Coordinates of C-alpha atoms and ligand atoms in Angstrom, one line a residue:
M1 CA 21.8 11.3 -21.2
P2 CA 21.7 11.4 -17.9
K3 CA 19.9 8.5 -16.2
N4 CA 16.3 8.8 -15.8
Y5 CA 15.3 7.2 -12.7
T6 CA 12.4 8.8 -10.2
L7 CA 13.0 8.1 -6.7
K8 CA 10.6 5.2 -6.3
Q9 CA 12.7 3.4 -9.3
C10 CA 16.1 4.0 -7.8
S11 CA 14.7 2.2 -4.3
Q12 CA 13.3 -0.6 -6.3
L13 CA 16.8 -1.2 -8.2
L14 CA 18.5 -0.8 -5.2
Q15 CA 16.4 -3.1 -3.2
S16 CA 16.4 -6.0 -5.9
K17 CA 20.1 -5.7 -6.0
Q18 CA 20.2 -4.4 -10.0
I19 CA 22.3 -1.7 -8.8
S20 CA 24.4 -0.7 -5.6
A21 CA 24.2 2.0 -3.6
S22 CA 27.9 3.2 -5.0
E23 CA 27.3 2.5 -8.8
L24 CA 24.1 4.4 -8.4
A25 CA 26.0 7.6 -6.5
Q26 CA 28.3 6.9 -9.3
E27 CA 25.9 7.5 -12.2
Y28 CA 24.9 10.8 -11.2
L29 CA 28.0 12.2 -10.4
N30 CA 28.8 11.6 -13.9
S31 CA 25.0 12.8 -15.1
I32 CA 26.7 16.1 -13.2
E33 CA 30.3 16.4 -13.8
Q34 CA 28.6 16.5 -17.8
N35 CA 26.1 18.9 -17.3
N36 CA 26.0 20.6 -14.3
S37 CA 28.6 23.5 -16.0
S38 CA 26.4 24.9 -18.3
L39 CA 23.4 25.1 -15.7
N40 CA 25.3 26.0 -12.4
G41 CA 22.6 23.7 -10.4
Y42 CA 24.6 22.5 -7.9
I43 CA 27.2 25.0 -6.2
T44 CA 29.1 22.4 -3.5
L45 CA 30.1 19.4 -4.6
N46 CA 32.3 16.8 -2.4
K47 CA 32.6 13.3 -4.2
E48 CA 34.7 11.5 -1.9
Q49 CA 32.0 12.4 0.9
T50 CA 28.7 11.4 -1.6
I51 CA 30.9 7.7 -1.9
A52 CA 31.7 7.1 1.4
E53 CA 27.6 7.8 2.2
A54 CA 26.8 5.4 -0.6
K55 CA 29.4 2.6 0.6
A56 CA 27.9 2.9 3.9
A57 CA 24.1 2.6 2.5
D58 CA 25.6 -0.6 0.6
A59 CA 26.6 -1.9 3.8
I60 CA 23.2 -1.6 5.7
L61 CA 21.9 -3.0 2.3
A62 CA 23.7 -5.8 2.4
Q63 CA 22.4 -6.5 6.3
G64 CA 19.1 -6.5 4.6
S65 CA 18.1 -4.0 7.5
A66 CA 17.4 -1.3 4.7
N67 CA 15.0 1.4 4.5
A68 CA 12.9 2.0 1.4
L69 CA 15.3 5.0 0.8
T70 CA 18.7 3.9 1.8
G71 CA 21.5 4.3 -0.7
V72 CA 19.1 6.8 -3.1
P73 CA 21.2 10.0 -3.9
I74 CA 19.7 13.4 -3.0
A75 CA 20.3 17.2 -3.4
Y76 CA 20.3 19.5 -0.7
K77 CA 19.4 23.3 -1.4
D78 CA 22.3 25.6 0.3
I79 CA 19.7 26.9 2.9
F80 CA 20.3 23.5 4.6
C81 CA 23.3 22.9 7.6
Q82 CA 25.1 19.9 7.2
Q83 CA 27.8 19.2 8.9
G84 CA 31.2 19.7 7.5
W85 CA 29.4 21.0 4.2
R86 CA 29.8 24.6 3.5
S87 CA 26.6 26.0 4.1
A88 CA 26.6 29.3 2.7
C89 CA 22.3 30.0 1.5
S90 CA 23.9 31.4 -2.1
S91 CA 25.3 34.2 0.3
K92 CA 29.2 36.1 0.6
M93 CA 28.0 36.7 3.7
L94 CA 28.7 32.5 4.5
D95 CA 31.0 31.8 2.3
N96 CA 33.0 31.1 4.7
F97 CA 30.9 28.8 6.5
T98 CA 31.3 25.1 7.6
A99 CA 28.7 24.3 9.0
P100 CA 28.9 22.8 12.9
Y101 CA 26.0 21.0 12.9
T102 CA 23.4 19.4 10.8
A103 CA 19.9 20.3 9.8
T104 CA 16.8 18.3 11.3
V105 CA 15.2 17.4 8.0
V106 CA 19.0 16.4 6.7
Q107 CA 19.6 14.4 9.8
N108 CA 16.4 12.2 9.0
L109 CA 17.0 11.5 5.4
L110 CA 21.1 10.5 6.3
D111 CA 19.6 8.7 9.5
V112 CA 17.7 6.0 6.6
G113 CA 20.7 5.7 4.1
M114 CA 19.5 8.5 2.0
V115 CA 23.5 9.8 0.6
T116 CA 23.9 13.3 -0.7
L117 CA 24.9 14.2 -4.2
G118 CA 25.8 17.9 -3.1
R119 CA 24.1 21.8 -2.3
T120 CA 22.3 23.3 -4.6
N121 CA 21.6 27.1 -5.8
M122 CA 19.3 29.9 -4.6
D123 CA 18.6 33.0 -4.5
E124 CA 20.3 34.4 -1.9
F125 CA 18.9 34.0 1.7
A126 CA 16.1 32.6 -0.2
M127 CA 15.2 35.8 -1.2
G128 CA 13.7 36.1 -4.9
S129 CA 12.1 34.1 -7.2
T130 CA 14.5 33.4 -10.4
T131 CA 17.6 32.1 -8.3
E132 CA 19.3 35.6 -9.4
S133 CA 20.2 37.0 -6.7
S134 CA 23.2 33.9 -6.0
F135 CA 26.3 34.5 -4.4
Y136 CA 27.9 32.0 -7.4
G137 CA 25.8 33.1 -9.8
V138 CA 22.5 32.4 -11.7
T139 CA 21.6 28.8 -12.3
H140 CA 19.9 28.6 -16.2
N141 CA 16.6 26.6 -16.9
P142 CA 17.0 23.1 -18.3
W143 CA 14.8 23.6 -20.4
Q144 CA 15.6 27.0 -22.0
H145 CA 18.9 28.4 -20.5
Q146 CA 18.3 31.4 -21.3
H147 CA 15.6 31.7 -19.3
V148 CA 15.4 31.6 -15.2
P149 CA 14.9 28.2 -13.2
G150 CA 12.1 29.9 -10.9
G151 CA 13.3 30.7 -7.2
S152 CA 14.3 31.1 -4.7
S153 CA 15.0 26.8 -4.9
G154 CA 16.3 27.0 -8.5
G155 CA 18.9 24.8 -8.6
S156 CA 17.3 22.5 -6.5
A157 CA 14.4 22.3 -9.4
A158 CA 16.8 22.6 -11.8
V159 CA 19.1 19.1 -10.9
V160 CA 15.9 17.5 -10.5
A161 CA 14.4 18.7 -14.3
A162 CA 18.3 17.9 -15.6
R163 CA 18.5 14.3 -13.7
M164 CA 21.5 15.4 -12.1
A165 CA 19.5 14.0 -8.7
P166 CA 15.9 12.3 -8.2
A167 CA 14.8 14.4 -6.5
A168 CA 16.0 17.5 -4.1
L169 CA 15.1 19.6 -0.8
G170 CA 14.1 22.9 -1.1
S171 CA 12.3 25.4 1.3
D172 CA 9.6 27.6 0.3
T173 CA 8.5 31.0 2.4
G174 CA 6.4 32.2 0.1
G175 CA 6.4 29.8 -3.0
S176 CA 10.3 28.5 -3.6
I177 CA 9.6 25.0 -3.9
R178 CA 6.2 25.4 -5.9
Q179 CA 7.4 27.8 -8.5
P180 CA 10.4 26.9 -9.6
A181 CA 9.1 23.1 -9.5
S182 CA 6.6 24.9 -12.1
H183 CA 9.2 26.6 -13.7
C184 CA 11.1 23.5 -14.3
G185 CA 8.4 20.9 -15.3
I186 CA 8.5 18.8 -11.5
T187 CA 7.0 18.3 -8.9
G188 CA 7.3 20.0 -5.5
L189 CA 5.2 19.9 -2.2
K190 CA 4.9 22.7 0.5
P191 CA 3.6 20.5 3.5
T192 CA 1.2 22.1 6.5
Y193 CA 3.8 24.5 8.6
G194 CA 5.1 22.5 11.5
I195 CA 4.8 19.4 10.4
V196 CA 8.6 19.6 9.5
S197 CA 11.6 20.6 11.3
R198 CA 12.9 24.4 10.7
F199 CA 16.1 23.4 13.0
G200 CA 19.3 24.2 11.1
M201 CA 17.6 25.7 8.1
V202 CA 19.0 29.1 7.5
A203 CA 16.0 31.4 8.3
Y204 CA 14.7 34.3 6.4
A205 CA 11.2 34.4 7.5
S206 CA 10.6 31.9 10.5
S207 CA 6.5 32.2 10.4
F208 CA 6.3 31.2 7.5
D209 CA 9.9 29.0 6.4
Q210 CA 9.0 25.4 5.3
A211 CA 11.3 23.1 4.0
G212 CA 9.6 20.2 1.3
P213 CA 10.3 17.3 -1.2
M214 CA 11.3 18.3 -5.2
A215 CA 11.5 15.3 -7.1
Q216 CA 9.8 13.6 -10.9
T217 CA 6.3 12.9 -9.1
A218 CA 3.8 13.5 -6.5
E219 CA 4.6 9.7 -5.0
D220 CA 8.4 10.4 -4.3
C221 CA 7.3 13.0 -3.1
A222 CA 5.0 11.1 -0.7
L223 CA 8.1 8.7 0.2
L224 CA 10.3 11.7 0.8
L225 CA 7.6 13.6 3.1
N226 CA 7.5 9.9 5.1
A227 CA 11.4 10.4 6.2
M228 CA 11.2 14.5 6.9
A229 CA 8.4 14.9 9.0
S230 CA 9.3 14.7 12.7
F231 CA 8.8 16.7 15.8
D232 CA 11.3 18.5 16.7
Q233 CA 11.6 20.1 20.0
R234 CA 14.5 22.3 19.1
D235 CA 12.0 24.0 16.9
S236 CA 9.8 25.7 18.5
T237 CA 7.0 25.8 16.0
S238 CA 7.4 22.2 15.5
I239 CA 4.2 20.5 15.9
E240 CA 4.3 17.0 18.2
R241 CA 1.6 14.8 16.2
Q242 CA 1.7 11.1 15.5
Q243 CA 4.1 9.7 12.8
E244 CA 2.0 9.3 9.5
D245 CA 2.5 7.4 6.1
Y246 CA 1.9 9.9 3.5
T247 CA 1.7 7.0 0.7
R248 CA -1.7 6.1 2.0
D249 CA -3.9 7.5 -0.1
L250 CA -2.1 7.3 -3.4
H251 CA -4.9 4.8 -4.8
L252 CA -8.0 7.3 -4.0
A253 CA -10.3 7.7 -6.0
L254 CA -11.5 11.3 -7.4
N255 CA -15.0 10.4 -8.3
G256 CA -16.7 12.8 -6.4
L257 CA -13.9 14.8 -5.6
R258 CA -15.0 18.5 -5.0
V259 CA -12.4 21.1 -6.6
G260 CA -12.7 24.5 -5.9
L261 CA -11.6 27.0 -8.5
P262 CA -10.9 30.3 -6.6
K263 CA -12.0 33.2 -9.6
E264 CA -9.7 35.5 -7.6
F265 CA -6.9 33.8 -9.4
F266 CA -8.0 34.1 -13.1
G267 CA -8.2 37.6 -13.8
E268 CA -6.3 39.9 -15.4
G269 CA -2.6 39.2 -16.1
L270 CA -2.5 35.4 -16.3
S271 CA -1.2 33.7 -20.0
A272 CA -3.5 32.5 -22.0
E273 CA -1.2 29.5 -22.2
I274 CA -0.8 28.9 -18.5
R275 CA -5.2 28.9 -17.8
S276 CA -5.8 26.8 -21.1
A277 CA -3.5 24.3 -19.3
I278 CA -5.6 24.6 -16.3
D279 CA -8.6 24.3 -18.1
N280 CA -6.8 20.6 -19.5
V281 CA -6.2 19.4 -15.7
I282 CA -10.1 20.4 -15.4
T283 CA -11.2 18.3 -18.3
L284 CA -9.0 15.4 -16.8
L285 CA -10.4 15.7 -12.9
K286 CA -13.8 15.8 -14.5
A287 CA -13.5 12.8 -16.6
Q288 CA -12.4 10.7 -13.4
G289 CA -15.7 12.2 -11.5
A290 CA -14.3 15.0 -9.8
V291 CA -16.5 18.0 -9.7
I292 CA -15.4 21.7 -10.3
T293 CA -16.8 24.5 -8.6
E294 CA -16.5 28.4 -8.2
I295 CA -15.2 29.3 -5.0
S296 CA -13.8 32.8 -3.7
L297 CA -10.4 34.1 -2.1
P298 CA -11.6 38.3 -1.6
H299 CA -8.7 39.2 0.1
T300 CA -6.4 38.1 -2.6
E301 CA -4.8 40.9 -3.4
L302 CA -4.1 42.3 -0.1
S303 CA -1.9 38.9 0.0
I304 CA 1.7 40.3 -1.3
P305 CA 1.9 43.6 0.4
A306 CA 0.7 42.1 3.9
Y307 CA 3.5 39.2 2.8
Y308 CA 6.3 41.6 1.7
V309 CA 5.5 43.3 4.9
L310 CA 5.9 40.7 7.1
A311 CA 8.4 38.6 5.4
S312 CA 10.6 41.6 5.2
A313 CA 10.0 42.5 9.0
E314 CA 11.0 38.7 10.1
A315 CA 14.5 38.8 7.4
S316 CA 15.1 42.0 8.9
T317 CA 15.7 40.8 12.2
N318 CA 16.6 37.1 11.7
L319 CA 19.6 38.5 9.4
S320 CA 20.8 40.8 12.4
R321 CA 22.7 37.7 13.6
Y322 CA 25.3 38.4 10.5
D323 CA 27.4 41.1 12.5
G324 CA 31.1 39.6 11.4
V325 CA 31.6 38.2 15.3
R326 CA 30.7 34.7 15.9
Y327 CA 31.0 33.5 11.6
G328 CA 30.1 34.2 8.1
H329 CA 32.1 37.2 6.3
R330 CA 34.0 40.1 8.3
A331 CA 35.3 43.3 7.1
T332 CA 39.5 43.3 6.8
E333 CA 39.2 47.2 7.4
F334 CA 37.9 49.1 10.0
A335 CA 38.0 51.9 12.4
N336 CA 36.0 50.8 15.2
L337 CA 33.4 48.1 15.9
D338 CA 30.3 49.9 15.0
E339 CA 32.6 50.4 11.7
M340 CA 33.2 46.4 11.8
Y341 CA 30.0 45.7 12.1
S342 CA 28.6 48.0 8.7
K343 CA 31.4 46.7 6.7
S344 CA 30.8 43.2 6.9
R345 CA 27.3 43.8 6.3
A346 CA 27.8 46.2 3.8
E347 CA 30.2 43.4 2.2
G348 CA 28.4 40.5 3.0
F349 CA 24.8 41.0 1.7
G350 CA 23.6 41.7 -2.0
N351 CA 21.3 44.3 -3.1
E352 CA 18.3 42.7 -2.7
V353 CA 18.8 41.4 0.7
K354 CA 19.7 44.5 1.6
R355 CA 16.5 45.5 0.0
R356 CA 14.4 43.7 2.6
I357 CA 16.1 44.4 5.4
M358 CA 15.5 47.8 4.8
I359 CA 12.0 47.4 3.8
G360 CA 12.0 45.2 6.9
S361 CA 13.7 47.4 9.3
Y362 CA 11.3 50.4 8.3
V363 CA 8.0 48.8 9.0
L364 CA 8.9 47.8 12.1
S365 CA 10.4 50.7 13.5
H366 CA 8.5 53.3 15.5
G367 CA 5.5 55.2 14.2
Y368 CA 5.4 52.5 11.2
Y369 CA 4.6 49.5 13.2
D370 CA 1.2 50.2 13.9
A371 CA 0.5 51.2 10.0
Y372 CA 2.4 48.4 8.7
Y373 CA 3.3 45.5 10.2
L374 CA 0.2 45.2 12.6
K375 CA -1.6 46.3 9.9
A376 CA -0.4 43.4 7.6
Q377 CA -0.5 40.5 10.6
K378 CA -4.2 41.6 10.5
L379 CA -4.4 41.0 6.9
R380 CA -2.5 37.6 7.2
R381 CA -5.7 36.3 9.5
L382 CA -8.0 37.7 6.6
V383 CA -6.2 35.7 4.1
A384 CA -6.5 32.4 6.0
N385 CA -9.9 33.1 6.7
D386 CA -10.6 33.0 3.5
F387 CA -8.9 29.6 2.9
Q388 CA -11.3 28.4 5.5
Q389 CA -14.3 29.6 4.1
A390 CA -13.3 28.2 1.1
L391 CA -12.2 25.1 2.0
N392 CA -15.8 24.1 3.3
Q393 CA -17.2 24.2 -0.3
C394 CA -14.5 22.1 -1.7
D395 CA -11.6 19.5 -0.7
I396 CA -9.3 21.1 -2.7
I397 CA -8.5 24.0 -4.7
L398 CA -6.8 24.5 -8.5
S399 CA -4.9 27.2 -9.3
P400 CA -2.1 28.9 -11.8
V401 CA 1.1 28.6 -9.9
A402 CA 2.7 31.7 -11.2
P403 CA 1.7 33.8 -14.1
T404 CA 3.8 33.4 -16.5
T405 CA 6.3 30.2 -17.4
A406 CA 9.7 31.0 -17.1
P407 CA 11.4 34.6 -17.4
V408 CA 14.1 35.2 -19.3
I409 CA 17.5 36.3 -17.6
G410 CA 17.5 39.7 -16.7
S411 CA 13.8 40.5 -17.0
H412 CA 13.1 41.7 -13.4
D413 CA 17.1 43.6 -12.9
K414 CA 15.4 47.2 -12.7
D415 CA 12.1 46.6 -11.4
P416 CA 12.1 44.6 -8.6
V417 CA 8.1 45.3 -7.1
Q418 CA 7.4 43.4 -10.8
M419 CA 9.1 40.3 -9.7
Y420 CA 7.5 40.6 -6.3
L421 CA 3.8 40.5 -8.0
S422 CA 4.8 37.2 -9.8
D423 CA 4.3 35.7 -6.5
I424 CA 0.4 36.1 -6.7
Y425 CA -0.5 32.7 -6.2
T426 CA 1.7 31.5 -4.3
V427 CA 2.2 33.7 -1.1
S428 CA -1.6 33.5 0.4
L429 CA -0.7 29.6 1.4
N430 CA 2.2 30.6 3.3
L431 CA 0.1 33.2 5.1
A432 CA -2.0 30.7 5.9
G433 CA -0.1 28.0 6.6
L434 CA -1.4 25.6 4.4
P435 CA 0.1 23.1 2.5
G436 CA 0.2 23.3 -1.6
M437 CA 1.8 21.4 -4.6
S438 CA 2.9 21.9 -8.3
I439 CA 2.5 19.5 -10.6
P440 CA 3.6 19.4 -14.2
A441 CA 0.4 20.5 -16.5
G442 CA 1.7 21.0 -20.3
F443 CA 3.9 23.4 -22.0
D444 CA 3.5 26.8 -23.4
N445 CA 4.4 27.8 -27.5
K446 CA 8.6 27.7 -26.9
G447 CA 8.0 24.9 -25.0
L448 CA 8.7 25.8 -21.2
P449 CA 6.9 23.8 -18.2
I450 CA 3.8 24.9 -16.9
G451 CA 2.8 24.0 -13.6
V452 CA -0.5 23.9 -11.8
Q453 CA -1.4 24.7 -7.8
L454 CA -3.4 22.1 -5.5
I455 CA -3.9 23.3 -2.2
S456 CA -6.0 21.4 0.6
N457 CA -6.8 21.9 3.8
Y458 CA -3.9 21.5 6.9
F459 CA -2.7 18.2 8.0
T460 CA -4.3 16.7 4.4
E461 CA -0.7 16.0 2.7
S462 CA -1.5 12.2 2.6
R463 CA -4.9 13.6 0.3
L464 CA -3.3 16.3 -1.5
L465 CA -0.5 14.1 -2.3
G466 CA -3.1 11.2 -3.7
I467 CA -4.6 13.6 -5.5
A468 CA -1.8 14.9 -7.5
H469 CA -0.8 11.2 -7.9
Q470 CA -4.0 10.0 -9.3
I471 CA -3.7 13.5 -12.1
Q472 CA -0.2 11.9 -12.6
Q473 CA -1.6 8.6 -13.5
H474 CA -3.4 9.7 -15.9
S475 CA -1.0 12.2 -18.0
D476 CA 2.6 12.1 -19.0
W477 CA 3.8 16.2 -18.4
H478 CA 5.2 14.7 -15.9
I479 CA 7.5 12.3 -17.6
K480 CA 8.7 14.9 -20.5
T481 CA 12.2 15.7 -19.9
P482 CA 14.9 18.5 -21.5
F483 CA 16.1 15.7 -23.8
S484 CA 13.3 14.5 -24.5
S485 CA 11.3 17.2 -25.9
Ligands
LIG1 N1 9.5 35.0 -4.0 C1 9.8 35.1 -2.8 C2 10.4 35.7 -1.8 O1 11.2 36.4 -2.1 C3 9.3 34.2 -2.0 C4 11.0 33.1 -1.6 C5 10.7 32.0 -0.8 O2 9.7 31.4 -0.6 N2 11.7 31.8 -0.3 O3 10.1 36.3 -0.5

């Protein structure tokens, strides 16, 4: 059975010299060797590089100049460029692409001495909710292998749940950190838009995309966010603000905390088992002195259409750069330049990505721009306003992450719209740019994990993480592993 260390425990073992960074990395590489072939969580490994980074961390630890994260291993979603590593975004289009530079978030973690274990599977270009659209095949849910791990950061969620990494990075455009975290029984945070650099993270929908930590606990997410967040001149939407300590509210008292339940999130379509898991969290919060209030997010039902119009529009422009000229896949046979473009794109992109490009090109085209794109922008504002009104009445919003637990592999093959609809509880937050978390809250009758979502106001990650940590201090859902159940 793999080692069951949290990121914090890894840090303590390293600091107290009970284990070296090289030994710790080797333990995880052994666990990957034993478990990855049945899960397909990692799609790229480079053991020599991992060991070399671990040795460098050992030298820093020996000098006594180490950070809390020095020598702690981590896995990266394949969306982050990392110099010398294939960074394919799980697409055939970038299968031959070795990144010539490193994403700022990855660099920040390398700078504190974290050790790269490998790169994790995802939906192609982060478009999807199941990790089934990957060029490298589906990732299996560690709890039940015939189920998906969620998506698009399904590989990151699966390797943390299967203890093949103490933590991983994911990215969240419309739920891709929170939903796979929920489906795999781990903790994930999507930060406020702009506090984590997007430089070097392959773009899907730039006004939504945000990187975030995925780990066993809220405390681990706080430790990671401390190292990840930074102002970055190379990202025009990066926010310049003072560095914060995101662990500072971990001991927060929940007494008097106002928790809002959005009535629109508890209607038709929500599984009864998920509703009852939320009720258990409500009971826990009340026992700690929190006050529960009903709130309203009246434009909830418009968030899915608004999100899919805007995200597809941005995707269609972002993905126009893949033309077979400078990098990525190029068709081998073509008669002229136009044919080279079209054949390279036809061969390099999978079906879901092509669908998004077509939707995006349509809603941006002359004659439809006002009817769809502009309308969706207006809806985006209404959804954001809903949250601001609601967050005047409560400190935090508690909600489901997804309407069901992880579906069986292949469930959405014939009906992509069904998959889009499953994003109902996650996308609105990205429309508003707000931070949100998924934390474990129990299991369904098949033994599949259930997560709950916590949403708070802009730049209040520290309190959000504190509340999540307090819930975890009073429950044991996050401690369960696929091996112990
Ligand atoms: N499922 C959503 C989509 O397909 C969200 C994906 C994401 O957050 N990257 O667009």
